[in-house]
Each structure stands twice: as structure tokens, then as C-alpha cells.
């Protein structure tokens, strides 16, 4: 195993074992030895969360452990995020993003925000449990080129559709939309008339660049 592989494995293990200190310290070490921050997130921390997800689904762990693992992941993200911040002075575009109404899952969105900021986009993160009208108001106020919304539950997916409906009702056809989150699929986004779907944070910059270049 190379040193990089070892550090990525430790990041995964820190989240898997909800070890906050290990998570923060390993993230600091990873940045010190020059591991690519995006790789540290996608190939390290996110792998830990993926394993937490499966164990939770199988009933091997419960909500408190998931919360503790989320905490460990967010601590490491705090360390890593400044290392992806953009040096670009001009913004490539404005993105207004949030987690939809009734949904408090934010980890994936935080990753997406970090990647987009790192790529030079001006990103306004509205947080969690954001109503379609709040998305709309902020999109208008901030002059959004793109609205992005995360939904992780089957019960909250419908609010992604509602965001599109509200944008259409207000004739904001120039604003593009991008969606993601555990329950969201390419098919769903096509069915609701969204402009792009993104399965994983590593792809988001490419997708958003593409949207910005389309008429
Ligand atoms: C961590 C977690 C929590 C944490 C959230 C902490 C936080 N601060 O976010 C806590 C413990 C609080 C929590 C609470 C609940 N949770 Co929960 N949770 C999870 C879990 C295990 C992991 C989610 C996660 O963070 N993944 C890691 C990140 C990195 O991945 P990601 O979110 O998928 O994001 C990536 C991509 O999807 C994409 N992406 C995501 N968003 C966006 C947005 C855009 C614009 C783009 C472009 C891309 C994009 O890029 C990201 C980076 O790669 C999932 C299981 C799962 N399979 O997702 C359940 C899960 C989502 N939770 C679930 C449920 C039911 C709940 C609760 C109702 C409690 C319960 N009874 O279990 C409450 C919800 C309360 C509410 N109103 O929202 C269910 C939903 C089931 C369903 N089908 O509806 C899941 C699927 C678990 C399960 N199998 O039952 N949860």
C-alpha cells in the first residue's frame, strides 16, 4: 500500500468508526502531505459514509451511530474545505443551492458546494429544509445562473419538481437546474424536466460547466 492509499483508508476508517479526533487529525495529515482534497473526500471520507449507509440499511447500526459518523465526516470536511477554495478572482457563474423542504441531509450538498467553489463558482448555500419559494426568492435576488437542490428521501423528492414548477410559473426559463441526492435518479430528473442530474460530487463541476456553456 502506498502512503496515499493508507491515508485514504484511514479517512474511511475514521468515518466508519465515527472517530471525530481521528477524522480531523487524518484530514490535517492528508493536507500536510499534499493529498488532493477532492480525492480525500471522494476516495476516503465518502467511502466511510458509504459503508455506514450499508450497515444502517442492514440494521447493523442505528441512527445515533449514523449521526456520530456524520459528525466525524463534517469535522474532516472543515479541515479539507479551505484547501479547495478557488484562487480565481472572477466568478464562473452563480449557483444557488440547498437541501429541499422537509429534508435535513446536508453532507452531500456540502461536498458539492466545496467542489463548485473550488472550481471558481460563486455559490450561495441556503442550508437545509429550504422551501421552493425560498429557492425562487434567493435565485432571483442572487442572480442565479443555476439552482441546485439535494433530496435524500423519497418523501422529499417532490420538492425538486416543485422548484422547477415555480421557476416556470415565474418564467425564469434562463435559470438552469441540477439535482442530486440518494433517492434522486437520472430518470427522475428527466421526468420532472430538470436540466442535469449528478450522482456524485466528483462529477458536479463538469456538469455545471456543461450547463453554463449551453444556450
Ligand atoms: C447521514 C444520514 C443521516 C444524518 C444526516 C446528517 C447530515 N448533517 O446530513 C442524520 C442522522 C441526521 C439522518 C437523519 C434522517 N435520515 Co438519513 N441518512 C443518512 C445516510 C446514512 C447517509 C447520507 C450521506 O450523508 N451520504 C454521504 C454523502 C456524501 O452522499 P450523498 O448525500 O448521496 O451526496 C452525494 C451525491 O448524492 C451528490 N449530491 C447530493 N446532493 C446533491 C445536490 C446537487 C445539486 C448535486 C448536483 C449533487 C448532489 O453528490 C454528493 C457527493 O458525492 C443515508 C443513506 C444513504 N444511502 O444516503 C440515510 C437516509 C437518506 N436517511 C433516511 C432517513 C429515513 C432519515 C430519517 C427520517 C431518520 C430515520 N428514521 O432513519 C432522518 C431524516 C430527517 C429529515 N427530515 O431529513 C433514509 C431515507 C429513506 C427514503 N428512501 O426516503 C436513508 C436513505 C437511509 C435508509 N436507507 O433508510 N440521516
PDB file of C-alpha atoms and ligand atoms in Angstrom:
ATOM      1  CA  UNK A   1       0.000   0.000   0.000  1.00  0.00           C
ATOM      2  CA  UNK A   2       1.320   3.460  -0.864  1.00  0.00           C
ATOM      3  CA  UNK A   3       1.214   6.217   1.760  1.00  0.00           C
ATOM      4  CA  UNK A   4      -1.654   7.876  -0.095  1.00  0.00           C
ATOM      5  CA  UNK A   5      -3.700   4.659  -0.092  1.00  0.00           C
ATOM      6  CA  UNK A   6      -3.010   4.259   3.599  1.00  0.00           C
ATOM      7  CA  UNK A   7      -4.173   7.781   4.419  1.00  0.00           C
ATOM      8  CA  UNK A   8      -7.331   7.355   2.307  1.00  0.00           C
ATOM      9  CA  UNK A   9      -8.038   4.090   4.146  1.00  0.00           C
ATOM     10  CA  UNK A  10      -7.604   5.880   7.477  1.00  0.00           C
ATOM     11  CA  UNK A  11     -10.049   8.607   6.442  1.00  0.00           C
ATOM     12  CA  UNK A  12     -12.570   5.921   5.530  1.00  0.00           C
ATOM     13  CA  UNK A  13     -11.962   4.122   8.832  1.00  0.00           C
ATOM     14  CA  UNK A  14     -12.348   7.345  10.839  1.00  0.00           C
ATOM     15  CA  UNK A  15     -15.860   7.908   9.454  1.00  0.00           C
ATOM     16  CA  UNK A  16     -16.738   4.198   9.702  1.00  0.00           C
ATOM     17  CA  UNK A  17     -15.808   4.168  13.380  1.00  0.00           C
ATOM     18  CA  UNK A  18     -17.254   7.661  13.997  1.00  0.00           C
ATOM     19  CA  UNK A  19     -13.929   8.728  15.441  1.00  0.00           C
ATOM     20  CA  UNK A  20     -14.005  12.530  15.339  1.00  0.00           C
ATOM     21  CA  UNK A  21     -10.417  13.058  16.535  1.00  0.00           C
ATOM     22  CA  UNK A  22      -9.023  10.524  14.097  1.00  0.00           C
ATOM     23  CA  UNK A  23     -11.055  12.080  11.304  1.00  0.00           C
ATOM     24  CA  UNK A  24      -9.824  15.620  11.925  1.00  0.00           C
ATOM     25  CA  UNK A  25      -6.209  14.573  12.547  1.00  0.00           C
ATOM     26  CA  UNK A  26      -6.054  12.333   9.482  1.00  0.00           C
ATOM     27  CA  UNK A  27      -7.577  15.090   7.356  1.00  0.00           C
ATOM     28  CA  UNK A  28      -4.908  17.503   8.627  1.00  0.00           C
ATOM     29  CA  UNK A  29      -2.209  14.949   7.880  1.00  0.00           C
ATOM     30  CA  UNK A  30      -3.641  14.298   4.406  1.00  0.00           C
ATOM     31  CA  UNK A  31      -3.498  18.002   3.589  1.00  0.00           C
ATOM     32  CA  UNK A  32       0.043  18.294   5.049  1.00  0.00           C
ATOM     33  CA  UNK A  33       1.360  15.523   2.814  1.00  0.00           C
ATOM     34  CA  UNK A  34      -0.337  17.038  -0.217  1.00  0.00           C
ATOM     35  CA  UNK A  35      -3.123  14.564  -0.947  1.00  0.00           C
ATOM     36  CA  UNK A  36      -5.609  16.046  -3.410  1.00  0.00           C
ATOM     37  CA  UNK A  37      -8.520  17.384  -1.301  1.00  0.00           C
ATOM     38  CA  UNK A  38     -11.164  16.108  -3.744  1.00  0.00           C
ATOM     39  CA  UNK A  39      -9.614  12.640  -3.610  1.00  0.00           C
ATOM     40  CA  UNK A  40      -9.506  12.768   0.190  1.00  0.00           C
ATOM     41  CA  UNK A  41     -13.256  13.433   0.192  1.00  0.00           C
ATOM     42  CA  UNK A  42     -14.395  11.074  -2.558  1.00  0.00           C
ATOM     43  CA  UNK A  43     -11.974   8.166  -2.095  1.00  0.00           C
ATOM     44  CA  UNK A  44     -11.587   8.498   1.674  1.00  0.00           C
ATOM     45  CA  UNK A  45     -14.378  10.077   3.722  1.00  0.00           C
ATOM     46  CA  UNK A  46     -17.245   9.292   1.316  1.00  0.00           C
ATOM     47  CA  UNK A  47     -16.243   5.621   1.238  1.00  0.00           C
ATOM     48  CA  UNK A  48     -16.600   5.588   5.015  1.00  0.00           C
ATOM     49  CA  UNK A  49     -20.067   7.107   4.738  1.00  0.00           C
ATOM     50  CA  UNK A  50     -20.998   4.563   2.049  1.00  0.00           C
ATOM     51  CA  UNK A  51     -20.133   1.767   4.438  1.00  0.00           C
ATOM     52  CA  UNK A  52     -22.124   3.479   7.215  1.00  0.00           C
ATOM     53  CA  UNK A  53     -25.087   3.662   4.818  1.00  0.00           C
ATOM     54  CA  UNK A  54     -24.984  -0.067   4.077  1.00  0.00           C
ATOM     55  CA  UNK A  55     -24.612  -1.053   7.705  1.00  0.00           C
ATOM     56  CA  UNK A  56     -27.532   1.235   8.603  1.00  0.00           C
ATOM     57  CA  UNK A  57     -29.657  -0.288   5.818  1.00  0.00           C
ATOM     58  CA  UNK A  58     -28.822  -3.793   7.052  1.00  0.00           C
ATOM     59  CA  UNK A  59     -29.852  -2.830  10.594  1.00  0.00           C
ATOM     60  CA  UNK A  60     -26.355  -3.394  11.976  1.00  0.00           C
ATOM     61  CA  UNK A  61     -26.073   0.172  13.288  1.00  0.00           C
ATOM     62  CA  UNK A  62     -28.673   2.759  14.256  1.00  0.00           C
ATOM     63  CA  UNK A  63     -29.362   6.467  13.966  1.00  0.00           C
ATOM     64  CA  UNK A  64     -27.044   7.636  16.790  1.00  0.00           C
ATOM     65  CA  UNK A  65     -24.101   5.937  15.068  1.00  0.00           C
ATOM     66  CA  UNK A  66     -25.076   7.495  11.740  1.00  0.00           C
ATOM     67  CA  UNK A  67     -25.173  10.899  13.431  1.00  0.00           C
ATOM     68  CA  UNK A  68     -21.778  10.315  15.020  1.00  0.00           C
ATOM     69  CA  UNK A  69     -20.316   9.247  11.669  1.00  0.00           C
ATOM     70  CA  UNK A  70     -21.811  12.351  10.027  1.00  0.00           C
ATOM     71  CA  UNK A  71     -20.147  14.456  12.696  1.00  0.00           C
ATOM     72  CA  UNK A  72     -16.790  12.809  12.038  1.00  0.00           C
ATOM     73  CA  UNK A  73     -17.198  13.456   8.322  1.00  0.00           C
ATOM     74  CA  UNK A  74     -18.156  17.126   8.783  1.00  0.00           C
ATOM     75  CA  UNK A  75     -15.123  17.716  11.053  1.00  0.00           C
ATOM     76  CA  UNK A  76     -12.782  16.432   8.375  1.00  0.00           C
ATOM     77  CA  UNK A  77     -14.620  18.447   5.710  1.00  0.00           C
ATOM     78  CA  UNK A  78     -13.951  21.599   7.733  1.00  0.00           C
ATOM     79  CA  UNK A  79     -10.236  20.878   7.568  1.00  0.00           C
ATOM     80  CA  UNK A  80     -10.239  19.996   3.884  1.00  0.00           C
ATOM     81  CA  UNK A  81     -12.581  22.672   2.510  1.00  0.00           C
ATOM     82  CA  UNK A  82     -10.160  25.636   2.676  1.00  0.00           C
ATOM     83  CA  UNK A  83      -7.752  23.625   0.536  1.00  0.00           C
ATOM     84  CA  UNK A  84     -10.205  23.510  -2.348  1.00  0.00           C
ATOM     85  CA  UNK A  85     -11.200  27.157  -2.241  1.00  0.00           C
ATOM     86  CA  UNK A  86     -10.735  28.891  -5.546  1.00  0.00           C
ATOM     87  CA  UNK A  87      -7.961  31.299  -6.204  1.00  0.00           C
ATOM     88  CA  UNK A  88      -9.877  32.686  -9.171  1.00  0.00           C
ATOM     89  CA  UNK A  89     -10.915  36.311  -8.808  1.00  0.00           C
ATOM     90  CA  UNK A  90     -13.654  36.237 -11.401  1.00  0.00           C
ATOM     91  CA  UNK A  91     -16.640  34.019 -10.866  1.00  0.00           C
ATOM     92  CA  UNK A  92     -17.534  31.422 -13.485  1.00  0.00           C
ATOM     93  CA  UNK A  93     -21.218  31.749 -12.604  1.00  0.00           C
ATOM     94  CA  UNK A  94     -23.687  31.960  -9.736  1.00  0.00           C
ATOM     95  CA  UNK A  95     -25.149  28.829  -8.164  1.00  0.00           C
ATOM     96  CA  UNK A  96     -27.892  28.866  -5.545  1.00  0.00           C
ATOM     97  CA  UNK A  97     -28.071  25.543  -3.748  1.00  0.00           C
ATOM     98  CA  UNK A  98     -29.884  23.931  -0.839  1.00  0.00           C
ATOM     99  CA  UNK A  99     -31.472  20.800   0.575  1.00  0.00           C
ATOM    100  CA  UNK A 100     -35.192  20.670  -0.177  1.00  0.00           C
ATOM    101  CA  UNK A 101     -38.082  21.244   2.186  1.00  0.00           C
ATOM    102  CA  UNK A 102     -38.539  18.646   4.910  1.00  0.00           C
ATOM    103  CA  UNK A 103     -35.061  17.224   4.404  1.00  0.00           C
ATOM    104  CA  UNK A 104     -32.128  17.843   6.732  1.00  0.00           C
ATOM    105  CA  UNK A 105     -29.420  15.810   4.967  1.00  0.00           C
ATOM    106  CA  UNK A 106     -26.545  18.132   4.156  1.00  0.00           C
ATOM    107  CA  UNK A 107     -23.272  16.243   3.907  1.00  0.00           C
ATOM    108  CA  UNK A 108     -23.502  15.553   0.174  1.00  0.00           C
ATOM    109  CA  UNK A 109     -24.559  19.124  -0.521  1.00  0.00           C
ATOM    110  CA  UNK A 110     -21.590  20.437   1.461  1.00  0.00           C
ATOM    111  CA  UNK A 111     -19.291  18.398  -0.770  1.00  0.00           C
ATOM    112  CA  UNK A 112     -20.939  19.728  -3.910  1.00  0.00           C
ATOM    113  CA  UNK A 113     -20.655  23.308  -2.598  1.00  0.00           C
ATOM    114  CA  UNK A 114     -16.960  22.835  -1.803  1.00  0.00           C
ATOM    115  CA  UNK A 115     -16.228  21.425  -5.269  1.00  0.00           C
ATOM    116  CA  UNK A 116     -18.099  24.200  -7.061  1.00  0.00           C
ATOM    117  CA  UNK A 117     -16.446  26.940  -5.015  1.00  0.00           C
ATOM    118  CA  UNK A 118     -13.115  25.278  -5.662  1.00  0.00           C
ATOM    119  CA  UNK A 119     -13.803  25.440  -9.390  1.00  0.00           C
ATOM    120  CA  UNK A 120     -14.491  29.189  -9.254  1.00  0.00           C
ATOM    121  CA  UNK A 121     -18.283  29.392  -8.956  1.00  0.00           C
ATOM    122  CA  UNK A 122     -19.980  31.845  -6.623  1.00  0.00           C
ATOM    123  CA  UNK A 123     -22.141  29.545  -4.524  1.00  0.00           C
ATOM    124  CA  UNK A 124     -24.908  30.592  -2.164  1.00  0.00           C
ATOM    125  CA  UNK A 125     -25.702  27.710   0.184  1.00  0.00           C
ATOM    126  CA  UNK A 126     -29.227  28.143   1.552  1.00  0.00           C
ATOM    127  CA  UNK A 127     -28.785  25.281   4.019  1.00  0.00           C
ATOM    128  CA  UNK A 128     -31.341  22.550   4.693  1.00  0.00           C
ATOM    129  CA  UNK A 129     -35.153  22.334   4.735  1.00  0.00           C
ATOM    130  CA  UNK A 130     -35.469  25.039   2.088  1.00  0.00           C
ATOM    131  CA  UNK A 131     -38.920  25.651   0.590  1.00  0.00           C
ATOM    132  CA  UNK A 132     -39.403  26.010  -3.185  1.00  0.00           C
ATOM    133  CA  UNK A 133     -40.338  29.665  -2.672  1.00  0.00           C
ATOM    134  CA  UNK A 134     -37.114  30.334  -0.762  1.00  0.00           C
ATOM    135  CA  UNK A 135     -35.163  28.768  -3.637  1.00  0.00           C
ATOM    136  CA  UNK A 136     -37.010  31.044  -6.020  1.00  0.00           C
ATOM    137  CA  UNK A 137     -36.564  34.247  -3.999  1.00  0.00           C
ATOM    138  CA  UNK A 138     -32.854  33.625  -3.468  1.00  0.00           C
ATOM    139  CA  UNK A 139     -32.318  32.677  -7.101  1.00  0.00           C
ATOM    140  CA  UNK A 140     -33.825  35.992  -8.200  1.00  0.00           C
ATOM    141  CA  UNK A 141     -32.029  38.033  -5.550  1.00  0.00           C
ATOM    142  CA  UNK A 142     -28.616  36.488  -6.148  1.00  0.00           C
ATOM    143  CA  UNK A 143     -28.953  36.464  -9.936  1.00  0.00           C
ATOM    144  CA  UNK A 144     -28.519  32.693 -10.152  1.00  0.00           C
ATOM    145  CA  UNK A 145     -27.403  31.034 -13.373  1.00  0.00           C
ATOM    146  CA  UNK A 146     -28.094  27.660 -11.807  1.00  0.00           C
ATOM    147  CA  UNK A 147     -30.279  26.342  -8.994  1.00  0.00           C
ATOM    148  CA  UNK A 148     -29.187  23.086  -7.369  1.00  0.00           C
ATOM    149  CA  UNK A 149     -31.230  21.036  -4.935  1.00  0.00           C
ATOM    150  CA  UNK A 150     -30.432  17.990  -2.881  1.00  0.00           C
ATOM    151  CA  UNK A 151     -33.101  15.482  -1.767  1.00  0.00           C
ATOM    152  CA  UNK A 152     -32.293  12.274   0.093  1.00  0.00           C
ATOM    153  CA  UNK A 153     -35.704  10.917   0.899  1.00  0.00           C
ATOM    154  CA  UNK A 154     -38.469   9.541  -1.301  1.00  0.00           C
ATOM    155  CA  UNK A 155     -40.865  11.803   0.602  1.00  0.00           C
ATOM    156  CA  UNK A 156     -38.915  14.981  -0.210  1.00  0.00           C
ATOM    157  CA  UNK A 157     -38.056  14.320  -3.871  1.00  0.00           C
ATOM    158  CA  UNK A 158     -41.298  16.006  -4.938  1.00  0.00           C
ATOM    159  CA  UNK A 159     -39.895  19.367  -3.877  1.00  0.00           C
ATOM    160  CA  UNK A 160     -37.300  19.125  -6.630  1.00  0.00           C
ATOM    161  CA  UNK A 161     -40.196  19.035  -9.097  1.00  0.00           C
ATOM    162  CA  UNK A 162     -41.866  21.912  -7.277  1.00  0.00           C
ATOM    163  CA  UNK A 163     -38.745  24.050  -7.715  1.00  0.00           C
ATOM    164  CA  UNK A 164     -38.916  23.541 -11.478  1.00  0.00           C
ATOM    165  CA  UNK A 165     -42.638  24.331 -11.479  1.00  0.00           C
ATOM    166  CA  UNK A 166     -42.073  27.544  -9.531  1.00  0.00           C
ATOM    167  CA  UNK A 167     -39.261  28.640 -11.867  1.00  0.00           C
ATOM    168  CA  UNK A 168     -41.562  28.024 -14.857  1.00  0.00           C
ATOM    169  CA  UNK A 169     -44.503  29.799 -13.237  1.00  0.00           C
ATOM    170  CA  UNK A 170     -42.299  32.858 -12.805  1.00  0.00           C
ATOM    171  CA  UNK A 171     -40.973  32.459 -16.370  1.00  0.00           C
ATOM    172  CA  UNK A 172     -37.384  32.163 -15.149  1.00  0.00           C
ATOM    173  CA  UNK A 173     -36.503  29.913 -18.054  1.00  0.00           C
ATOM    174  CA  UNK A 174     -32.935  31.198 -18.223  1.00  0.00           C
ATOM    175  CA  UNK A 175     -32.106  29.606 -14.843  1.00  0.00           C
ATOM    176  CA  UNK A 176     -30.829  26.037 -15.227  1.00  0.00           C
ATOM    177  CA  UNK A 177     -31.417  23.315 -12.641  1.00  0.00           C
ATOM    178  CA  UNK A 178     -29.272  20.498 -11.303  1.00  0.00           C
ATOM    179  CA  UNK A 179     -30.355  17.829  -8.840  1.00  0.00           C
ATOM    180  CA  UNK A 180     -28.841  15.090  -6.717  1.00  0.00           C
ATOM    181  CA  UNK A 181     -29.106  13.070  -3.517  1.00  0.00           C
ATOM    182  CA  UNK A 182     -29.583   9.429  -2.615  1.00  0.00           C
ATOM    183  CA  UNK A 183     -33.148   8.977  -3.917  1.00  0.00           C
ATOM    184  CA  UNK A 184     -32.714  11.164  -6.973  1.00  0.00           C
ATOM    185  CA  UNK A 185     -32.013   9.450 -10.309  1.00  0.00           C
ATOM    186  CA  UNK A 186     -31.275  10.412 -13.897  1.00  0.00           C
ATOM    187  CA  UNK A 187     -34.751   9.175 -14.857  1.00  0.00           C
ATOM    188  CA  UNK A 188     -36.462  11.243 -12.168  1.00  0.00           C
ATOM    189  CA  UNK A 189     -34.647  14.397 -13.250  1.00  0.00           C
ATOM    190  CA  UNK A 190     -35.557  13.738 -16.900  1.00  0.00           C
ATOM    191  CA  UNK A 191     -39.198  13.127 -15.940  1.00  0.00           C
ATOM    192  CA  UNK A 192     -39.513  16.363 -13.963  1.00  0.00           C
ATOM    193  CA  UNK A 193     -37.788  18.369 -16.697  1.00  0.00           C
ATOM    194  CA  UNK A 194     -34.595  19.210 -14.815  1.00  0.00           C
ATOM    195  CA  UNK A 195     -31.504  20.210 -16.790  1.00  0.00           C
ATOM    196  CA  UNK A 196     -28.943  17.956 -15.122  1.00  0.00           C
ATOM    197  CA  UNK A 197     -28.522  15.098 -12.686  1.00  0.00           C
ATOM    198  CA  UNK A 198     -25.378  14.426 -10.761  1.00  0.00           C
ATOM    199  CA  UNK A 199     -24.751  11.147  -8.978  1.00  0.00           C
ATOM    200  CA  UNK A 200     -21.555  12.066  -7.228  1.00  0.00           C
ATOM    201  CA  UNK A 201     -19.708  15.198  -6.164  1.00  0.00           C
ATOM    202  CA  UNK A 202     -16.733  14.375  -8.337  1.00  0.00           C
ATOM    203  CA  UNK A 203     -18.858  14.964 -11.458  1.00  0.00           C
ATOM    204  CA  UNK A 204     -20.547  18.177 -10.413  1.00  0.00           C
ATOM    205  CA  UNK A 205     -18.043  20.665 -11.813  1.00  0.00           C
ATOM    206  CA  UNK A 206     -18.130  19.009 -15.229  1.00  0.00           C
ATOM    207  CA  UNK A 207     -21.965  19.010 -15.259  1.00  0.00           C
ATOM    208  CA  UNK A 208     -22.225  22.641 -14.182  1.00  0.00           C
ATOM    209  CA  UNK A 209     -19.539  23.746 -16.691  1.00  0.00           C
ATOM    210  CA  UNK A 210     -21.600  21.985 -19.347  1.00  0.00           C
ATOM    211  CA  UNK A 211     -24.824  23.739 -18.277  1.00  0.00           C
ATOM    212  CA  UNK A 212     -23.077  27.111 -18.344  1.00  0.00           C
ATOM    213  CA  UNK A 213     -21.882  26.529 -21.892  1.00  0.00           C
ATOM    214  CA  UNK A 214     -25.338  25.542 -23.223  1.00  0.00           C
ATOM    215  CA  UNK A 215     -27.672  28.183 -24.580  1.00  0.00           C
TER     216      UNK A 215
HETATM  217  C1  LIG B   1     -26.029  10.570   7.225  1.00  0.00           C
HETATM  218  C2  LIG B   1     -27.513  10.270   7.164  1.00  0.00           C
HETATM  219  C3  LIG B   1     -28.350  10.952   8.063  1.00  0.00           C
HETATM  220  C4  LIG B   1     -27.847  12.035   9.015  1.00  0.00           C
HETATM  221  C5  LIG B   1     -27.704  13.362   8.234  1.00  0.00           C
HETATM  222  C6  LIG B   1     -26.635  14.275   8.810  1.00  0.00           C
HETATM  223  C7  LIG B   1     -26.364  15.481   7.945  1.00  0.00           C
HETATM  224  N1  LIG B   1     -25.881  16.519   8.585  1.00  0.00           N
HETATM  225  O1  LIG B   1     -26.549  15.493   6.727  1.00  0.00           O
HETATM  226  C8  LIG B   1     -28.974  12.043  10.079  1.00  0.00           C
HETATM  227  C9  LIG B   1     -28.612  11.041  11.141  1.00  0.00           C
HETATM  228  C10 LIG B   1     -29.293  13.385  10.721  1.00  0.00           C
HETATM  229  C11 LIG B   1     -30.147  11.486   9.264  1.00  0.00           C
HETATM  230  C12 LIG B   1     -31.467  11.684   9.588  1.00  0.00           C
HETATM  231  C13 LIG B   1     -32.529  11.052   8.945  1.00  0.00           C
HETATM  232  N2  LIG B   1     -32.449  10.132   7.962  1.00  0.00           N
HETATM  233 CO1  LIG B   1     -30.827   9.769   6.998  1.00  0.00          CO
HETATM  234  N3  LIG B   1     -29.335   9.056   6.132  1.00  0.00           N
HETATM  235  C14 LIG B   1     -28.054   9.313   6.226  1.00  0.00           C
HETATM  236  C15 LIG B   1     -27.278   8.362   5.283  1.00  0.00           C
HETATM  237  C16 LIG B   1     -26.813   7.149   6.101  1.00  0.00           C
HETATM  238  C17 LIG B   1     -26.079   8.926   4.530  1.00  0.00           C
HETATM  239  C18 LIG B   1     -26.330  10.228   3.764  1.00  0.00           C
HETATM  240  C19 LIG B   1     -24.998  10.876   3.445  1.00  0.00           C
HETATM  241  O2  LIG B   1     -24.582  11.848   4.068  1.00  0.00           O
HETATM  242  N4  LIG B   1     -24.275  10.271   2.497  1.00  0.00           N
HETATM  243  C20 LIG B   1     -22.904  10.695   2.124  1.00  0.00           C
HETATM  244  C21 LIG B   1     -22.944  11.778   1.052  1.00  0.00           C
HETATM  245  C22 LIG B   1     -21.507  12.168   0.683  1.00  0.00           C
HETATM  246  O3  LIG B   1     -23.587  11.242  -0.098  1.00  0.00           O
HETATM  247  P1  LIG B   1     -24.889  11.868  -0.751  1.00  0.00           P
HETATM  248  O4  LIG B   1     -25.712  12.554   0.265  1.00  0.00           O
HETATM  249  O5  LIG B   1     -25.542  10.842  -1.594  1.00  0.00           O
HETATM  250  O6  LIG B   1     -24.317  13.045  -1.719  1.00  0.00           O
HETATM  251  C23 LIG B   1     -23.571  12.819  -2.908  1.00  0.00           C
HETATM  252  C24 LIG B   1     -24.441  12.651  -4.161  1.00  0.00           C
HETATM  253  O7  LIG B   1     -25.736  12.148  -3.909  1.00  0.00           O
HETATM  254  C25 LIG B   1     -24.445  14.007  -4.805  1.00  0.00           C
HETATM  255  N5  LIG B   1     -25.434  15.011  -4.347  1.00  0.00           N
HETATM  256  C26 LIG B   1     -26.108  15.107  -3.199  1.00  0.00           C
HETATM  257  N6  LIG B   1     -26.851  16.215  -3.170  1.00  0.00           N
HETATM  258  C27 LIG B   1     -26.659  16.859  -4.317  1.00  0.00           C
HETATM  259  C28 LIG B   1     -27.202  18.051  -4.794  1.00  0.00           C
HETATM  260  C29 LIG B   1     -26.831  18.505  -6.043  1.00  0.00           C
HETATM  261  C30 LIG B   1     -27.372  19.795  -6.537  1.00  0.00           C
HETATM  262  C31 LIG B   1     -25.927  17.745  -6.821  1.00  0.00           C
HETATM  263  C32 LIG B   1     -25.547  18.229  -8.142  1.00  0.00           C
HETATM  264  C33 LIG B   1     -25.384  16.552  -6.345  1.00  0.00           C
HETATM  265  C34 LIG B   1     -25.754  16.111  -5.098  1.00  0.00           C
HETATM  266  O8  LIG B   1     -23.152  14.482  -4.511  1.00  0.00           O
HETATM  267  C35 LIG B   1     -22.807  14.104  -3.165  1.00  0.00           C
HETATM  268  C36 LIG B   1     -21.319  13.982  -3.026  1.00  0.00           C
HETATM  269  O9  LIG B   1     -20.795  12.877  -3.731  1.00  0.00           O
HETATM  270  C37 LIG B   1     -28.415   7.984   4.252  1.00  0.00           C
HETATM  271  C38 LIG B   1     -28.222   6.687   3.473  1.00  0.00           C
HETATM  272  C39 LIG B   1     -27.934   6.920   2.007  1.00  0.00           C
HETATM  273  N7  LIG B   1     -27.892   5.842   1.266  1.00  0.00           N
HETATM  274  O10 LIG B   1     -27.792   8.014   1.536  1.00  0.00           O
HETATM  275  C40 LIG B   1     -29.645   7.990   5.180  1.00  0.00           C
HETATM  276  C41 LIG B   1     -31.040   8.201   4.574  1.00  0.00           C
HETATM  277  C42 LIG B   1     -31.018   9.251   3.470  1.00  0.00           C
HETATM  278  N8  LIG B   1     -31.792   8.695   5.736  1.00  0.00           N
HETATM  279  C43 LIG B   1     -33.001   8.250   5.764  1.00  0.00           C
HETATM  280  C44 LIG B   1     -33.961   8.590   6.765  1.00  0.00           C
HETATM  281  C45 LIG B   1     -35.301   7.904   6.659  1.00  0.00           C
HETATM  282  C46 LIG B   1     -33.672   9.512   7.782  1.00  0.00           C
HETATM  283  C47 LIG B   1     -34.582   9.983   8.926  1.00  0.00           C
HETATM  284  C48 LIG B   1     -36.064  10.133   8.596  1.00  0.00           C
HETATM  285  C49 LIG B   1     -34.403   9.144  10.189  1.00  0.00           C
HETATM  286  C50 LIG B   1     -34.616   7.714  10.126  1.00  0.00           C
HETATM  287  N9  LIG B   1     -35.710   7.256  10.635  1.00  0.00           N
HETATM  288  O11 LIG B   1     -33.769   6.980   9.641  1.00  0.00           O
HETATM  289  C51 LIG B   1     -33.942  11.318   9.297  1.00  0.00           C
HETATM  290  C52 LIG B   1     -34.428  12.424   8.346  1.00  0.00           C
HETATM  291  C53 LIG B   1     -34.859  13.648   8.945  1.00  0.00           C
HETATM  292  C54 LIG B   1     -35.181  14.657   7.844  1.00  0.00           C
HETATM  293  N10 LIG B   1     -36.315  15.279   7.970  1.00  0.00           N
HETATM  294  O12 LIG B   1     -34.434  14.863   6.898  1.00  0.00           O
HETATM  295  C55 LIG B   1     -33.292   7.293   4.620  1.00  0.00           C
HETATM  296  C56 LIG B   1     -34.218   7.843   3.536  1.00  0.00           C
HETATM  297  C57 LIG B   1     -35.134   6.753   3.035  1.00  0.00           C
HETATM  298  C58 LIG B   1     -36.005   7.155   1.921  1.00  0.00           C
HETATM  299  N11 LIG B   1     -35.944   6.378   0.850  1.00  0.00           N
HETATM  300  O13 LIG B   1     -36.712   8.111   1.964  1.00  0.00           O
HETATM  301  C59 LIG B   1     -31.844   6.902   4.144  1.00  0.00           C
HETATM  302  C60 LIG B   1     -31.739   6.567   2.645  1.00  0.00           C
HETATM  303  C61 LIG B   1     -31.396   5.690   4.988  1.00  0.00           C
HETATM  304  C62 LIG B   1     -32.220   4.437   4.774  1.00  0.00           C
HETATM  305  N12 LIG B   1     -31.749   3.519   3.948  1.00  0.00           N
HETATM  306  O14 LIG B   1     -33.251   4.280   5.334  1.00  0.00           O
HETATM  307  N13 LIG B   1     -29.706  10.770   8.211  1.00  0.00           N
END
